[in-house]
Amino acid sequence: MSNPYQASPPPPQPPPFTPGAPQRRGSNKFVVFLVLALVVGGAYGASKVLGADKGKSSTSTSASPSAKPTAKDPGSPESSSDTSSAWKVGDCGGPDASKGADAYKRTGCSDSGASFKAIDIKEASILPGSIQCPAGTDVMIEVSISYNGGKSSGIPTNTVCGRNLSNEHPGDAGAGGGQLVKGDCVTSQAKEVPCGGSGALKVLGLVKTKEECPSGTTDPIRLTISVGRPYDVICTDG
């Protein structure tokens, strides 16, 4: 039996409070200030870069005249540049010496610098051989757009089929220039030449296979493969 007069032990006391080291509030403020400074500085730098890029952004157009046909790919275009766009049938153009030796620009048809008139406007293509201008085309002008004021060919937009304003028309059948058409003449190496010369073979047709050549064909010339070109065989009466 327990002793009713025995004293109970005192309840446990919590450990005495010991104040810790004071917090360094000044240090936290410095970190916040540093972060804000970095954010503001980064935003300002980005705005300067974007502003500079925006100031440099611009567009221009370029164009290229067609080259005379070669043995590998008759009717291939050559490079050039121009500052004209939105060509229409009936517009005139001529050389643009300020842009380069092969550069062209749109002009008034009565201007002294005008050398050709647009007789057709074709959609541009990344496959130049696929563009076929009408008969009588002396020059093909590939109009394209470039960015940041560049002088490169850029992105093609249209192809202008032009006829010379002078009496010289190399694009006429048999004259020895322009795109290859029925009635032109070529050498045995498929190089276009004026008809009537030595070794000139008359073009009777431009087809995909030799079997498609018309009657009278004696010397079909098979060309190297060119993606986009509508024919692979020149039918001649050689």
CSV table of N, CA, C and O in Angstrom, one decimal, residues 71 186-191 201-203 205-208 210 213 217-224 229 231-236 238:
chain,number,residue,atom,x,y,z
A,71,ALA,N,24.2,22.4,-123.4
A,71,ALA,CA,24.0,21.0,-123.8
A,71,ALA,C,23.4,20.1,-122.8
A,71,ALA,O,22.7,19.2,-123.1
A,186,VAL,N,19.8,22.5,-133.2
A,186,VAL,CA,20.9,22.2,-132.2
A,186,VAL,C,22.0,21.4,-132.9
A,186,VAL,O,21.9,20.9,-134.0
A,187,THR,N,23.1,21.3,-132.2
A,187,THR,CA,24.2,20.5,-132.6
A,187,THR,C,24.0,19.0,-132.1
A,187,THR,O,23.0,18.8,-131.4
A,188,SER,N,24.8,18.1,-132.5
A,188,SER,CA,24.7,16.8,-132.0
A,188,SER,C,24.9,16.7,-130.5
A,188,SER,O,24.6,15.6,-129.9
A,189,GLN,N,25.5,17.7,-129.9
A,189,GLN,CA,25.7,17.8,-128.5
A,189,GLN,C,24.5,18.5,-127.8
A,189,GLN,O,24.7,18.9,-126.6
A,190,ALA,N,23.5,18.8,-128.5
A,190,ALA,CA,22.2,19.4,-128.0
A,190,ALA,C,22.4,20.9,-127.6
A,190,ALA,O,21.7,21.5,-126.9
A,191,LYS,N,23.4,21.5,-128.2
A,191,LYS,CA,23.6,23.0,-128.1
A,191,LYS,C,22.8,23.7,-129.1
A,191,LYS,O,23.0,23.4,-130.3
A,201,LEU,N,21.0,20.7,-136.6
A,201,LEU,CA,19.9,19.7,-136.7
A,201,LEU,C,18.6,20.3,-136.3
A,201,LEU,O,18.5,21.0,-135.3
A,202,LYS,N,17.6,20.2,-137.2
A,202,LYS,CA,16.3,20.8,-136.9
A,202,LYS,C,15.5,20.0,-135.8
A,202,LYS,O,15.5,18.8,-135.8
A,203,VAL,N,15.0,20.8,-134.9
A,203,VAL,CA,14.2,20.2,-133.8
A,203,VAL,C,12.8,19.9,-134.2
A,203,VAL,O,12.1,20.9,-134.6
A,205,GLY,N,10.7,17.9,-132.3
A,205,GLY,CA,9.8,17.7,-131.2
A,205,GLY,C,10.7,17.6,-129.9
A,205,GLY,O,11.9,17.3,-129.9
A,206,LEU,N,10.0,17.9,-128.8
A,206,LEU,CA,10.6,17.8,-127.4
A,206,LEU,C,9.8,16.9,-126.6
A,206,LEU,O,8.6,17.2,-126.2
A,207,VAL,N,10.2,15.6,-126.4
A,207,VAL,CA,9.4,14.6,-125.7
A,207,VAL,C,10.1,13.9,-124.6
A,207,VAL,O,11.3,14.2,-124.3
A,208,LYS,N,9.4,13.1,-123.9
A,208,LYS,CA,10.0,12.3,-122.8
A,208,LYS,C,10.8,11.1,-123.2
A,208,LYS,O,11.8,10.8,-122.6
A,210,LYS,N,12.1,8.4,-126.7
A,210,LYS,CA,12.4,8.4,-128.1
A,210,LYS,C,11.2,7.9,-128.9
A,210,LYS,O,11.0,8.3,-130.0
A,213,CYS,N,8.9,10.5,-130.4
A,213,CYS,CA,9.3,11.4,-131.5
A,213,CYS,C,8.4,11.3,-132.7
A,213,CYS,O,8.0,10.1,-133.1
A,217,THR,N,11.9,11.8,-137.7
A,217,THR,CA,13.0,11.9,-136.7
A,217,THR,C,14.0,10.8,-137.1
A,217,THR,O,13.7,9.7,-137.2
A,218,THR,N,15.3,11.2,-137.3
A,218,THR,CA,16.3,10.3,-137.6
A,218,THR,C,17.4,10.3,-136.6
A,218,THR,O,18.2,9.3,-136.5
A,219,ASP,N,17.5,11.3,-135.7
A,219,ASP,CA,18.6,11.4,-134.7
A,219,ASP,C,18.1,11.9,-133.4
A,219,ASP,O,18.3,13.1,-133.1
A,220,PRO,N,17.3,11.2,-132.6
A,220,PRO,CA,16.9,11.7,-131.3
A,220,PRO,C,18.0,11.8,-130.4
A,220,PRO,O,18.9,11.0,-130.3
A,221,ILE,N,18.1,12.9,-129.6
A,221,ILE,CA,19.1,13.1,-128.7
A,221,ILE,C,18.6,13.1,-127.3
A,221,ILE,O,17.7,13.8,-126.9
A,222,ARG,N,19.1,12.1,-126.5
A,222,ARG,CA,18.6,12.0,-125.1
A,222,ARG,C,19.5,12.9,-124.2
A,222,ARG,O,20.7,12.8,-124.2
A,223,LEU,N,18.8,13.7,-123.4
A,223,LEU,CA,19.5,14.6,-122.5
A,223,LEU,C,19.8,14.0,-121.1
A,223,LEU,O,19.1,13.0,-120.8
A,224,THR,N,20.7,14.6,-120.4
A,224,THR,CA,20.9,14.1,-119.0
A,224,THR,C,19.6,14.5,-118.2
A,224,THR,O,18.9,15.5,-118.5
A,229,ARG,N,12.2,19.6,-115.9
A,229,ARG,CA,12.1,19.9,-117.3
A,229,ARG,C,11.1,19.0,-118.0
A,229,ARG,O,11.0,17.8,-117.7
A,231,TYR,N,10.8,17.7,-120.9
A,231,TYR,CA,11.2,16.8,-121.9
A,231,TYR,C,12.6,16.3,-121.6
A,231,TYR,O,13.4,16.9,-120.9
A,232,ASP,N,12.9,15.1,-122.1
A,232,ASP,CA,14.2,14.4,-121.9
A,232,ASP,C,14.8,14.1,-123.2
A,232,ASP,O,16.0,13.7,-123.2
A,233,VAL,N,14.1,14.2,-124.3
A,233,VAL,CA,14.6,13.8,-125.6
A,233,VAL,C,14.3,14.9,-126.6
A,233,VAL,O,13.2,15.5,-126.7
A,234,ILE,N,15.3,15.3,-127.4
A,234,ILE,CA,15.2,16.2,-128.5
A,234,ILE,C,15.1,15.4,-129.8
A,234,ILE,O,16.1,14.7,-130.2
A,235,CYS,N,14.0,15.5,-130.5
A,235,CYS,CA,13.8,14.8,-131.8
A,235,CYS,C,14.3,15.6,-132.9
A,235,CYS,O,13.9,16.8,-133.1
A,236,THR,N,15.3,15.2,-133.6
A,236,THR,CA,15.9,16.0,-134.7
A,236,THR,C,15.9,15.2,-136.0
A,236,THR,O,15.7,13.9,-136.0
A,238,GLY,N,18.5,14.9,-138.0
A,238,GLY,CA,19.9,14.8,-138.4
A,238,GLY,C,20.2,13.5,-139.2
A,238,GLY,O,21.1,13.4,-139.9
